[in-house]
Coordinates of C-alpha atoms in Angstrom, one line a residue:
X1 CA -6.3 20.2 -1.0
X2 CA -3.3 20.8 -3.2
X3 CA -2.3 24.4 -4.1
X4 CA -4.7 25.8 -1.5
X5 CA -4.1 27.3 1.9
X6 CA -4.0 24.4 4.2
X7 CA -5.0 24.5 7.9
X8 CA -3.2 22.0 10.1
X9 CA -5.8 21.4 12.8
X10 CA -3.2 19.9 15.2
X11 CA -0.5 22.4 15.0
X12 CA -2.5 25.4 13.8
X13 CA -0.1 26.0 10.9
X14 CA -1.2 27.7 7.8
X15 CA 0.8 27.6 4.5
X16 CA 0.6 27.0 0.8
X17 CA 2.1 23.5 0.9
X18 CA 0.0 20.9 2.7
X19 CA 2.0 19.0 5.3
X20 CA 1.2 15.7 3.7
X21 CA 3.1 16.4 0.5
X22 CA 6.5 16.4 2.3
X23 CA 5.5 13.9 5.0
X24 CA 6.9 10.4 5.4
X25 CA 4.0 8.0 6.0
X26 CA 4.5 4.6 7.7
X27 CA 2.0 1.8 7.5
X28 CA 1.5 -0.3 10.6
X29 CA -0.1 -3.8 10.2
X30 CA -1.2 -4.1 13.9
X31 CA -1.4 -7.9 14.1
X32 CA 2.3 -8.1 13.3
X33 CA 4.0 -5.0 14.7
X34 CA 4.3 -5.5 18.5
X35 CA 2.6 -7.8 21.0
X36 CA 2.3 -6.2 24.4
X37 CA 0.2 -8.7 26.4
X38 CA 1.6 -12.1 25.4
X39 CA -1.2 -13.5 23.2
X40 CA 1.0 -13.7 20.1
X41 CA -1.0 -11.0 18.3
X42 CA 0.2 -7.4 17.9
X43 CA -1.8 -4.7 19.5
X44 CA -2.3 -0.9 19.9
X45 CA -0.4 -0.7 23.2
X46 CA 2.5 -2.4 21.5
X47 CA 2.4 0.2 18.7
X48 CA 2.3 3.0 21.3
X49 CA 5.4 1.6 23.0
X50 CA 7.3 2.0 19.7
X51 CA 6.2 5.5 18.6
X52 CA 9.6 6.9 19.6
X53 CA 11.2 4.4 17.2
X54 CA 9.0 5.7 14.4
X55 CA 9.6 9.3 15.3
X56 CA 13.4 8.7 15.3
X57 CA 13.2 7.0 11.9
X58 CA 11.7 10.2 10.5
X59 CA 8.0 9.3 10.3
X60 CA 5.4 12.1 10.2
X61 CA 2.2 10.2 9.7
X62 CA 1.3 6.7 11.0
X63 CA -1.2 4.8 8.8
X64 CA -2.9 2.1 11.0
X65 CA -4.4 -0.8 9.1
X66 CA -7.8 -2.0 10.2
X67 CA -8.1 -2.6 14.0
X68 CA -11.9 -2.5 14.1
X69 CA -14.2 -5.3 15.3
X70 CA -14.1 -8.1 12.8
X71 CA -14.3 -11.9 12.4
X72 CA -10.8 -11.5 10.9
X73 CA -11.5 -13.7 7.8
X74 CA -9.6 -11.1 5.8
X75 CA -7.4 -9.7 8.6
X76 CA -9.8 -6.9 9.5
X77 CA -10.9 -5.8 6.0
X78 CA -14.2 -7.5 6.9
X79 CA -15.6 -5.1 9.5
X80 CA -18.5 -6.0 11.8
X81 CA -18.5 -2.8 13.9
X82 CA -16.8 0.4 12.7
X83 CA -17.0 2.0 16.2
X84 CA -15.5 -0.8 18.2
X85 CA -11.9 -2.2 18.4
X86 CA -11.1 -5.8 17.9
X87 CA -10.5 -7.2 21.3
X88 CA -7.0 -8.5 20.6
X89 CA -5.9 -5.1 19.4
X90 CA -7.1 -3.3 22.5
X91 CA -9.9 -0.8 23.4
X92 CA -11.3 2.6 22.3
X93 CA -9.3 4.1 25.2
X94 CA -6.1 2.6 23.7
X95 CA -6.9 4.3 20.3
X96 CA -7.5 7.6 22.1
X97 CA -4.1 7.2 23.8
X98 CA -2.5 6.4 20.4
X99 CA -4.0 9.5 18.8
X100 CA -2.8 11.7 21.7
X101 CA 0.6 10.0 21.7
X102 CA 1.1 10.6 18.0
X103 CA 0.1 14.2 18.4
X104 CA 2.4 14.7 21.4
X105 CA 5.3 13.7 19.1
X106 CA 4.1 16.0 16.3
X107 CA 3.0 13.0 14.3
X108 CA -0.4 12.3 12.8
X109 CA -2.6 9.2 12.6
X110 CA -4.7 8.0 9.7
X111 CA -7.0 5.0 9.8
X112 CA -8.0 2.5 7.1
X113 CA -11.5 3.3 5.8
X114 CA -13.1 0.1 4.4
X115 CA -16.5 1.0 3.1
X116 CA -16.9 -0.7 -0.2
X117 CA -18.1 -3.7 1.8
X118 CA -18.6 -4.9 5.4
X119 CA -18.5 -8.2 7.1
X120 CA -21.5 -10.5 6.7
X121 CA -21.7 -10.3 10.5
X122 CA -22.2 -6.5 10.5
X123 CA -25.7 -5.5 11.9
X124 CA -26.5 -3.7 8.7
X125 CA -26.1 -6.8 6.7
X126 CA -28.0 -8.9 9.2
X127 CA -30.9 -6.5 8.9
X128 CA -30.6 -6.4 5.1
X129 CA -30.9 -10.1 4.7
X130 CA -33.7 -10.5 7.2
X131 CA -36.5 -9.4 4.9
X132 CA -37.1 -7.9 1.4
X133 CA -39.1 -5.2 3.2
X134 CA -36.4 -4.3 5.8
X135 CA -35.4 -0.6 5.5
X136 CA -31.8 -1.6 5.1
X137 CA -32.5 -4.2 2.4
X138 CA -31.2 -1.8 -0.3
X139 CA -28.1 -1.0 1.7
X140 CA -26.5 -4.0 -0.1
X141 CA -26.8 -5.3 -3.6
X142 CA -29.4 -8.1 -4.0
X143 CA -30.5 -9.8 -7.2
X144 CA -32.8 -12.7 -8.0
X145 CA -31.4 -15.9 -9.4
X146 CA -31.1 -16.8 -13.1
X147 CA -31.7 -20.3 -14.4
X148 CA -29.9 -22.2 -17.1
X149 CA -31.5 -24.3 -19.8
X150 CA -31.7 -27.2 -17.5
X151 CA -33.5 -25.2 -14.8
X152 CA -30.4 -24.9 -12.5
X153 CA -30.1 -21.8 -10.4
X154 CA -27.1 -19.6 -11.5
X155 CA -25.8 -16.2 -10.3
X156 CA -27.1 -13.0 -11.7
X157 CA -23.9 -12.4 -13.7
X158 CA -20.8 -14.3 -14.6
X159 CA -18.4 -12.0 -12.8
X160 CA -15.3 -13.4 -11.0
X161 CA -14.3 -12.1 -7.6
X162 CA -10.8 -11.0 -6.6
X163 CA -10.5 -14.0 -4.2
X164 CA -11.5 -16.6 -6.9
X165 CA -15.0 -17.9 -7.5
X166 CA -18.1 -15.9 -8.3
X167 CA -19.0 -12.4 -7.1
X168 CA -22.4 -13.6 -6.0
X169 CA -23.5 -15.8 -3.1
X170 CA -27.0 -17.3 -2.7
X171 CA -28.6 -16.5 0.7
X172 CA -31.2 -19.0 1.8
X173 CA -32.8 -16.6 4.2
X174 CA -33.0 -13.7 1.8
X175 CA -33.8 -15.9 -1.2
X176 CA -31.6 -13.8 -3.4
X177 CA -28.0 -13.5 -4.3
X178 CA -25.8 -10.7 -2.8
X179 CA -22.8 -9.1 -4.5
X180 CA -19.3 -9.3 -3.1
X181 CA -16.2 -8.3 -5.1
X182 CA -14.0 -10.1 -2.6
X183 CA -14.9 -12.9 -0.2
X184 CA -18.4 -14.2 0.2
X185 CA -18.1 -13.0 3.8
X186 CA -17.6 -9.4 2.5
X187 CA -20.9 -8.2 1.0
X188 CA -20.7 -5.0 -1.0
X189 CA -22.5 -1.9 0.3
X190 CA -24.9 -0.2 -2.1
X191 CA -23.6 3.3 -2.6
X192 CA -26.6 4.2 -4.8
X193 CA -28.6 4.4 -1.6
X194 CA -28.3 7.9 0.0
X195 CA -29.3 6.6 3.5
X196 CA -26.5 4.1 3.3
X197 CA -24.0 6.7 2.3
X198 CA -25.0 9.0 5.1
X199 CA -24.6 6.2 7.6
X200 CA -21.1 5.6 6.2
X201 CA -20.2 9.2 6.7
X202 CA -21.6 9.3 10.2
X203 CA -20.6 6.0 11.6
X204 CA -17.3 5.2 9.9
X205 CA -15.8 8.7 9.4
X206 CA -17.1 11.4 11.6
X207 CA -17.0 9.0 14.6
X208 CA -13.2 8.7 14.3
X209 CA -12.5 12.2 13.2
X210 CA -14.4 13.5 16.2
X211 CA -11.9 11.4 18.3
X212 CA -9.0 13.2 16.7
X213 CA -7.7 11.1 13.8
X214 CA -6.2 13.1 11.0
X215 CA -7.7 11.3 8.0
X216 CA -8.0 8.1 6.1
X217 CA -6.4 5.7 3.7
X218 CA -9.5 4.8 1.8
X219 CA -9.7 1.2 0.7
X220 CA -11.0 0.3 -2.8
X221 CA -12.3 3.8 -3.3
X222 CA -13.0 3.5 -7.0
X223 CA -15.3 0.5 -6.7
X224 CA -18.2 2.2 -5.0
X225 CA -20.1 2.8 -8.3
X226 CA -21.1 -0.3 -10.1
X227 CA -22.8 -0.9 -13.5
X228 CA -26.4 -1.0 -12.3
X229 CA -27.6 -2.9 -15.4
X230 CA -25.4 -5.9 -14.4
X231 CA -24.5 -7.3 -17.8
X232 CA -22.4 -10.4 -18.1
X233 CA -18.7 -9.9 -18.7
X234 CA -17.1 -10.9 -22.0
X235 CA -15.7 -14.4 -22.2
X236 CA -11.9 -13.8 -21.9
X237 CA -11.2 -17.2 -20.2
X238 CA -13.1 -19.8 -22.2
X239 CA -14.2 -22.8 -20.2
X240 CA -14.2 -20.8 -16.9
X241 CA -17.6 -20.2 -15.3
X242 CA -16.6 -16.8 -13.9
X243 CA -15.0 -14.0 -15.9
X244 CA -12.9 -11.0 -14.9
X245 CA -15.1 -7.9 -15.0
X246 CA -13.4 -4.9 -13.4
X247 CA -14.9 -2.6 -16.0
X248 CA -18.3 -3.4 -14.3
X249 CA -17.2 -1.9 -11.0
X250 CA -14.0 0.2 -11.3
X251 CA -14.4 3.9 -12.0
X252 CA -18.1 3.5 -12.5
X253 CA -20.6 6.1 -13.7
X254 CA -21.2 7.9 -10.3
X255 CA -17.8 7.4 -8.7
X256 CA -16.7 11.0 -8.9
X257 CA -20.1 12.2 -7.6
X258 CA -19.8 9.9 -4.6
X259 CA -16.2 11.0 -3.7
X260 CA -17.0 14.7 -4.1
X261 CA -19.9 14.2 -1.7
X262 CA -17.7 12.5 0.8
X263 CA -15.2 15.3 0.5
X264 CA -17.8 18.0 0.9
X265 CA -19.7 16.4 3.7
X266 CA -16.9 15.0 5.8
X267 CA -13.3 15.4 4.6
X268 CA -13.3 19.2 4.0
X269 CA -15.2 20.2 7.2
X270 CA -12.6 18.2 9.3
X271 CA -9.6 19.2 7.2
X272 CA -9.0 15.5 6.9
X273 CA -6.4 13.8 4.8
X274 CA -7.5 11.4 2.1
X275 CA -5.4 8.8 0.3
X276 CA -7.4 6.6 -2.1
X277 CA -6.7 3.1 -3.4
X278 CA -7.3 3.1 -7.1
X279 CA -7.5 -0.4 -8.6
X280 CA -7.4 -1.1 -12.3
X281 CA -6.7 2.5 -13.3
X282 CA -3.4 2.3 -15.2
X283 CA -3.8 5.6 -17.2
X284 CA -2.8 9.0 -15.8
X285 CA -5.7 10.6 -17.6
X286 CA -8.1 8.5 -15.5
X287 CA -6.2 9.1 -12.2
X288 CA -6.0 12.9 -12.5
X289 CA -9.7 13.5 -12.0
X290 CA -9.4 11.8 -8.6
X291 CA -6.4 13.9 -7.4
X292 CA -6.8 17.2 -9.2
X293 CA -6.8 19.9 -6.6
X294 CA -9.4 21.9 -8.5
X295 CA -11.8 18.9 -8.5
X296 CA -11.7 18.5 -4.7
X297 CA -11.9 14.8 -4.5
X298 CA -8.8 13.1 -3.0
X299 CA -5.5 14.5 -1.8
X300 CA -3.6 11.7 -3.4
X301 CA -4.0 8.0 -4.5
X302 CA -2.2 4.7 -4.8
X303 CA -1.8 3.5 -8.4
X304 CA -0.5 -0.1 -8.7
X305 CA 1.1 -0.7 -12.1
X306 CA 4.6 -0.9 -10.8
X307 CA 4.0 -2.8 -7.5
X308 CA 1.9 -5.4 -9.4
X309 CA 4.8 -6.3 -11.7
X310 CA 5.3 -10.1 -11.9
X311 CA 1.6 -11.0 -11.2
X312 CA -0.2 -13.0 -13.8
X313 CA -3.2 -10.7 -13.7
X314 CA -5.7 -9.6 -11.0
X315 CA -8.0 -12.6 -11.5
X316 CA -7.3 -15.9 -13.2
X317 CA -3.6 -16.9 -12.7
X318 CA -2.7 -14.0 -10.5
X319 CA 0.1 -16.0 -8.8
X320 CA 1.5 -17.5 -12.0
X321 CA 4.6 -15.4 -11.9
X322 CA 5.5 -13.4 -14.9
X323 CA 9.2 -12.3 -15.2
X324 CA 9.8 -8.7 -16.4
X325 CA 12.8 -6.6 -17.4
X326 CA 14.0 -3.6 -15.4
X327 CA 13.0 -1.4 -18.3
X328 CA 9.4 -2.2 -17.6
X329 CA 9.6 -1.2 -14.0
X330 CA 11.4 2.0 -15.0
X331 CA 8.7 2.8 -17.5
X332 CA 6.0 2.6 -14.9
X333 CA 7.9 4.8 -12.5
X334 CA 8.6 7.4 -15.3
X335 CA 5.0 7.5 -16.3
X336 CA 3.8 8.3 -12.8
X337 CA 6.6 10.8 -12.2
X338 CA 5.9 12.7 -15.4
X339 CA 2.1 12.9 -15.0
X340 CA 2.4 15.5 -12.3
X341 CA 4.1 18.1 -14.5
X342 CA 1.7 20.7 -15.9
X343 CA -1.2 19.5 -13.6
X344 CA -2.5 20.3 -10.2
X345 CA -2.5 16.6 -9.2
X346 CA -0.4 14.9 -6.6
X347 CA 1.1 11.4 -6.3
X348 CA 2.3 8.7 -3.9
X349 CA 5.6 6.9 -3.8
X350 CA 5.7 3.4 -2.4
X351 CA 7.1 -0.1 -3.2
X352 CA 5.7 -2.1 -0.3
X353 CA 2.4 -2.5 1.5
X354 CA 0.3 -5.2 3.2
X355 CA -0.9 -6.7 -0.1
X356 CA 2.4 -7.5 -1.7
X357 CA 5.7 -9.4 -1.2
X358 CA 8.7 -7.6 0.3
X359 CA 10.5 -5.1 -2.0
X360 CA 14.0 -6.4 -1.4
X361 CA 12.9 -9.9 -2.4
X362 CA 11.1 -8.7 -5.5
X363 CA 13.1 -5.8 -6.8
X364 CA 16.4 -6.4 -5.0
X365 CA 18.8 -9.3 -4.4
X366 CA 18.7 -11.7 -1.4
X367 CA 21.1 -14.3 -2.8
X368 CA 23.8 -13.2 -0.3
X369 CA 23.9 -11.1 2.8
X370 CA 26.0 -8.4 1.0
X371 CA 23.7 -8.2 -1.9
X372 CA 20.7 -8.0 0.4
X373 CA 22.1 -5.0 2.3
X374 CA 23.3 -3.2 -0.8
X375 CA 20.0 -3.7 -2.7
X376 CA 17.9 -2.8 0.3
X377 CA 19.8 0.5 0.5
X378 CA 19.5 1.1 -3.2
X379 CA 15.7 0.6 -3.0
X380 CA 15.7 3.1 -0.2
X381 CA 17.5 5.7 -2.2
X382 CA 15.2 5.1 -5.2
X383 CA 12.1 5.7 -3.1
X384 CA 13.5 8.7 -1.2
X385 CA 14.4 10.6 -4.4
X386 CA 11.0 10.3 -6.2
X387 CA 8.5 13.1 -6.4
X388 CA 5.4 12.6 -4.3
X389 CA 4.4 11.7 -0.8
X390 CA 6.6 8.8 0.5
X391 CA 4.9 5.7 2.1
X392 CA 6.9 3.1 3.9
X393 CA 5.6 -0.2 5.2
X394 CA 6.7 -1.7 8.5
X395 CA 10.0 -3.6 8.3
X396 CA 10.9 -2.0 5.0
X397 CA 13.4 0.2 6.8
X398 CA 15.3 -2.9 8.1
X399 CA 15.1 -4.8 4.8
X400 CA 12.7 -7.5 5.9
X401 CA 12.5 -10.3 3.3
X402 CA 9.9 -12.8 2.0
X403 CA 9.4 -16.1 3.7
X404 CA 12.1 -18.6 3.0
X405 CA 11.3 -20.6 -0.1
X406 CA 11.4 -23.9 1.8
X407 CA 8.4 -22.9 3.9
X408 CA 5.3 -24.8 2.8
X409 CA 1.8 -23.7 2.1
X410 CA 0.9 -24.4 5.8
X411 CA 2.7 -21.2 6.7
X412 CA 0.5 -19.1 4.4
X413 CA -2.5 -17.7 6.3
X414 CA -4.0 -15.2 3.9
X415 CA -7.5 -16.0 2.5
X416 CA -6.4 -14.9 -1.0
X417 CA -3.3 -17.1 -1.0
X418 CA -5.2 -20.1 0.2
X419 CA -8.0 -19.5 -2.3
X420 CA -5.7 -19.4 -5.3
X421 CA -3.7 -22.4 -4.1
X422 CA -6.9 -24.4 -3.6
X423 CA -8.1 -23.4 -7.0
X424 CA -4.9 -24.7 -8.5
X425 CA -5.2 -28.0 -6.5
X426 CA -8.8 -28.4 -7.7
X427 CA -7.6 -28.2 -11.3
X428 CA -5.6 -31.4 -10.9
X429 CA -2.8 -29.9 -12.9
X430 CA 0.5 -30.6 -11.2
X431 CA 2.3 -28.0 -13.2
X432 CA -0.2 -25.3 -12.3
X433 CA 0.0 -26.2 -8.6
X434 CA 3.8 -25.9 -8.7
X435 CA 3.8 -22.6 -10.6
X436 CA 1.1 -21.2 -8.3
X437 CA 3.2 -22.1 -5.2
X438 CA 6.3 -20.6 -6.8
X439 CA 4.3 -17.4 -7.5
X440 CA 3.1 -17.3 -3.9
X441 CA 6.7 -17.5 -2.7
X442 CA 7.4 -14.2 -4.5
X443 CA 4.1 -12.3 -4.5
X444 CA 1.8 -13.5 -1.7
X445 CA 0.4 -11.0 0.7
X446 CA 1.6 -13.2 3.6
X447 CA 5.2 -12.1 3.2
X448 CA 4.4 -8.6 4.4
X449 CA 2.5 -9.9 7.4
X450 CA 5.3 -11.8 9.2
X451 CA 6.0 -10.5 12.7
X452 CA 8.2 -7.5 12.9
X453 CA 11.8 -8.3 13.8
X454 CA 12.9 -6.2 16.8
X455 CA 15.8 -8.3 18.1
X456 CA 17.3 -11.8 18.0
X457 CA 15.4 -13.1 21.1
X458 CA 12.6 -15.6 20.9
X459 CA 9.9 -14.4 18.6
X460 CA 12.3 -11.7 17.4
X461 CA 11.1 -9.4 20.2
X462 CA 7.6 -9.2 18.6
X463 CA 6.3 -11.3 21.5
X464 CA 7.7 -12.8 24.6
X465 CA 9.6 -16.1 24.8
X466 CA 7.2 -19.1 24.9
X467 CA 4.4 -17.2 23.2
X468 CA 2.9 -18.8 20.1
X469 CA 3.0 -16.0 17.5
X470 CA 0.1 -15.9 15.1
X471 CA 2.5 -16.2 12.1
X472 CA 5.9 -17.8 12.2
X473 CA 8.8 -15.5 12.8
X474 CA 11.3 -15.2 9.9
X475 CA 14.5 -17.2 10.4
X476 CA 16.6 -14.2 9.2
X477 CA 15.9 -12.4 12.5
X478 CA 18.2 -14.9 14.2
X479 CA 20.5 -16.1 11.5
X480 CA 21.5 -12.9 9.8
X481 CA 21.0 -10.2 12.4
X482 CA 18.2 -8.7 10.4
X483 CA 16.5 -6.9 13.2
X484 CA 16.2 -3.4 14.7
X485 CA 18.6 -4.1 17.7
X486 CA 21.4 -5.3 15.4
X487 CA 21.0 -2.5 13.0
X488 CA 20.8 0.2 15.7
X489 CA 24.3 -0.8 16.7
X490 CA 25.6 -0.4 13.1
X491 CA 26.0 3.2 11.8
X492 CA 26.0 1.8 8.2
X493 CA 23.1 -0.5 8.5
X494 CA 20.0 -0.4 6.3
X495 CA 18.1 1.2 9.2
X496 CA 20.7 3.9 9.6
X497 CA 20.7 4.5 5.8
X498 CA 16.9 5.0 5.8
X499 CA 17.3 7.6 8.6
X500 CA 19.9 9.4 6.5
X501 CA 18.0 9.4 3.2
X502 CA 14.7 10.5 4.9
X503 CA 16.6 13.5 6.4
X504 CA 18.1 14.4 3.0
X505 CA 14.7 14.1 1.3
X506 CA 13.2 16.6 3.8
X507 CA 16.2 18.9 3.7
X508 CA 16.1 19.1 -0.1
X509 CA 12.4 18.7 -0.6
X510 CA 12.3 21.2 -3.4
X511 CA 14.3 18.7 -5.5
X512 CA 13.4 15.2 -4.1
X513 CA 9.8 15.7 -3.1
X514 CA 8.7 18.4 -5.7
X515 CA 11.3 18.2 -8.4
X516 CA 10.7 17.4 -12.1
X517 CA 11.8 14.0 -13.2
X518 CA 13.8 13.3 -16.3
X519 CA 14.4 9.7 -17.2
X520 CA 17.9 8.6 -18.5
X521 CA 18.8 5.4 -20.4
X522 CA 15.2 4.0 -20.2
X523 CA 16.0 0.9 -22.2
X524 CA 19.0 -0.2 -20.0
X525 CA 18.4 -3.4 -18.1
X526 CA 20.9 -2.9 -15.3
X527 CA 21.0 0.9 -14.6
X528 CA 18.2 3.1 -13.4
X529 CA 19.2 6.7 -13.8
X530 CA 17.3 10.0 -13.7
X531 CA 17.7 13.7 -13.0
X532 CA 15.5 15.6 -10.5
X533 CA 15.3 19.3 -10.9
X534 CA 13.8 22.3 -9.2
X535 CA 13.2 24.6 -12.1
X536 CA 13.1 28.0 -10.3
X537 CA 16.5 27.6 -8.6
X538 CA 18.1 25.3 -11.2
X539 CA 19.0 22.8 -8.4
X540 CA 19.5 19.4 -9.8
X541 CA 20.2 15.9 -8.5
X542 CA 21.5 13.0 -10.6
X543 CA 20.3 9.6 -9.3
X544 CA 22.1 6.5 -10.5
X545 CA 21.1 3.1 -9.3
X546 CA 22.7 -0.2 -10.2
X547 CA 20.0 -2.9 -10.2
X548 CA 22.4 -5.7 -10.8
X549 CA 25.1 -7.7 -9.0
X550 CA 27.8 -6.5 -11.5
X551 CA 29.7 -3.3 -11.8
X552 CA 28.2 -0.8 -14.3
X553 CA 29.7 2.1 -16.1
X554 CA 28.2 5.5 -16.4
X555 CA 30.3 7.1 -19.2
X556 CA 29.7 4.1 -21.4
X557 CA 26.0 4.9 -21.3
X558 CA 26.5 8.5 -22.1
X559 CA 26.0 9.7 -18.5
X560 CA 28.5 12.4 -17.6
X561 CA 27.9 13.7 -14.1
X562 CA 28.8 17.3 -14.8
X563 CA 26.8 17.5 -18.0
X564 CA 23.7 15.9 -16.4
X565 CA 23.8 18.5 -13.6
X566 CA 24.4 21.5 -15.8
X567 CA 27.9 22.2 -14.6
X568 CA 28.3 24.8 -17.3
X569 CA 26.0 27.1 -15.3
X570 CA 29.0 27.8 -12.9
X571 CA 27.9 25.3 -10.3
X572 CA 30.1 22.7 -8.7
X573 CA 29.0 19.1 -8.4
X574 CA 29.4 16.8 -5.5
X575 CA 28.5 13.2 -4.5
X576 CA 25.7 13.6 -1.9
X577 CA 25.4 10.0 -0.9
X578 CA 26.2 6.5 -1.9
X579 CA 24.8 3.2 -0.6
X580 CA 28.2 1.6 -0.2
X581 CA 29.8 1.2 3.2
X582 CA 33.0 3.1 3.8
X583 CA 35.2 0.0 3.4
X584 CA 33.5 -0.9 0.1
X585 CA 34.3 2.3 -1.7
X586 CA 37.9 1.8 -2.6
X587 CA 38.5 0.9 -6.2
X588 CA 35.2 2.3 -7.4
X589 CA 35.5 5.4 -9.6
X590 CA 33.2 8.0 -8.0
X591 CA 32.2 9.5 -11.4
X592 CA 32.2 6.8 -14.0
X593 CA 31.5 3.4 -12.3
X594 CA 28.9 1.9 -10.0
X595 CA 29.6 -1.1 -7.7
X596 CA 27.2 -4.0 -7.6
X597 CA 23.8 -2.9 -6.3
X598 CA 25.2 0.5 -5.6
X599 CA 23.0 3.6 -5.6
X600 CA 24.4 7.2 -5.7
X601 CA 23.2 10.8 -5.8
X602 CA 25.2 13.7 -7.2
X603 CA 24.0 17.3 -6.8
X604 CA 24.9 20.7 -8.1
X605 CA 23.9 22.6 -5.0
X606 CA 27.1 22.2 -3.1
X607 CA 26.7 25.2 -0.9
X608 CA 24.0 23.7 1.2
X609 CA 24.1 20.0 0.4
X610 CA 26.4 18.7 3.0
X611 CA 25.1 17.6 6.4
X612 CA 21.7 16.3 7.3

């Protein structure tokens, strides 16, 4: 845990700073990364074949999204066997090879741990529903029906699920309702049952840790403890049968007890890394207990306030897009940078994952090829200079974009996207249908799941020519050279820039990974500026990012480079890096003016800043 001596079981290293604080994590969505056998579906051998690409990028830890046996109704987040590999991904032997191949490259591997729920095809659930006297009956959450004034059967509560509709499904065989926060095919496990918890620890965690994995990204970790009195939620959407109720299942009464038990029984004995997904927890005071080193629960966690910007809410109207100013984005970033100071907590840095649209399409500018490249680099510089452990998502490093707007709903495969779209259609409201589709074009989970763009051949190198890919390949792989092959041949590409900034982040980790954050011009709607400082040495970096397509001045906003970096201390200042290409830098004042979508970092530690 943080601030303790850490033993690296792979390399035998002992030190005061855990490796994961300064590591670069890279999330692989296996269905879309690399197809090795011509079935149009990415697989583990395909990932193994590209590990050198990830190592050369600067990746330290690979996070592999679920590859377990599954009906794939929610792309593997509905697991039917935790100890088997979905056939299209490969075999247990392939996973063993992946683990060893990562370790041979001095990289680590973490898996997705999905234990809030299982698939309804999991043997545990089949036993649970078979009889009210079955020993596993209480491994899931069953409740009898209620009846309205007309004698109609209704669910035990009025809670709405994340995927639209109620959180309860009637089971004819069991003659009761079962709880599912997500799809009806994803029944929730009952963490109140100690036998269920022990089975989770043994079958889903120790099994993989014994094979050599280095830890877990833990899905929906703050939803294990529910309100066991099961009250109805307040009516916040009049006229709707199901109401948002996250207060009934997020950060519940026993959640910290459950996580501490997981840590004590499994994570600590294996020296395993833990990254928790914290939904609906927007206050630092509520997050700190999860990631405080002294409390020994999680190493770090994902908090979603910034990445959820633009959504209409987690429940009703999620895909009714809500425009927001840059100042709102910056406020969220500043909050989560500042919360580390004076605490023993740790944080994650990310702007993409498998549940969101592409960062360059949401936070950048894809209206022209030039703006796309500039804004993708500026996003890279923004992420690489923030305090915390950095997480990248596959394709982020080449600036992969959202689906083209002209693609229709038939190209969207995700169960959540389809569910919200069908709900809009069922309303009969043409305006709502159009607005939902527009929101999906920006925010849908499908965007991040398009096949990885390796080259400009058929299927963009994800799969062989003539193979039907499970999702359509983005047109940009062919039309704009937005692929690995094209960018490898360009020393100033987005890919080359990511390699450079990741090296700088590691070289100057005391400032960029661990440094204190001081927000400048928080109300400005074009410029994002902040100072990073390592207090002991006085080393500082001034980060200035133009989030607009127009030139922006620094002096006019009261930002003087020398003053911001404390040049009065006898230190020189220098421009460490800019996102502009060499041929774009003429005519731009290096101290008072930023070009369109330009990002820049100045430092006061000249003596060792040059070179990466």
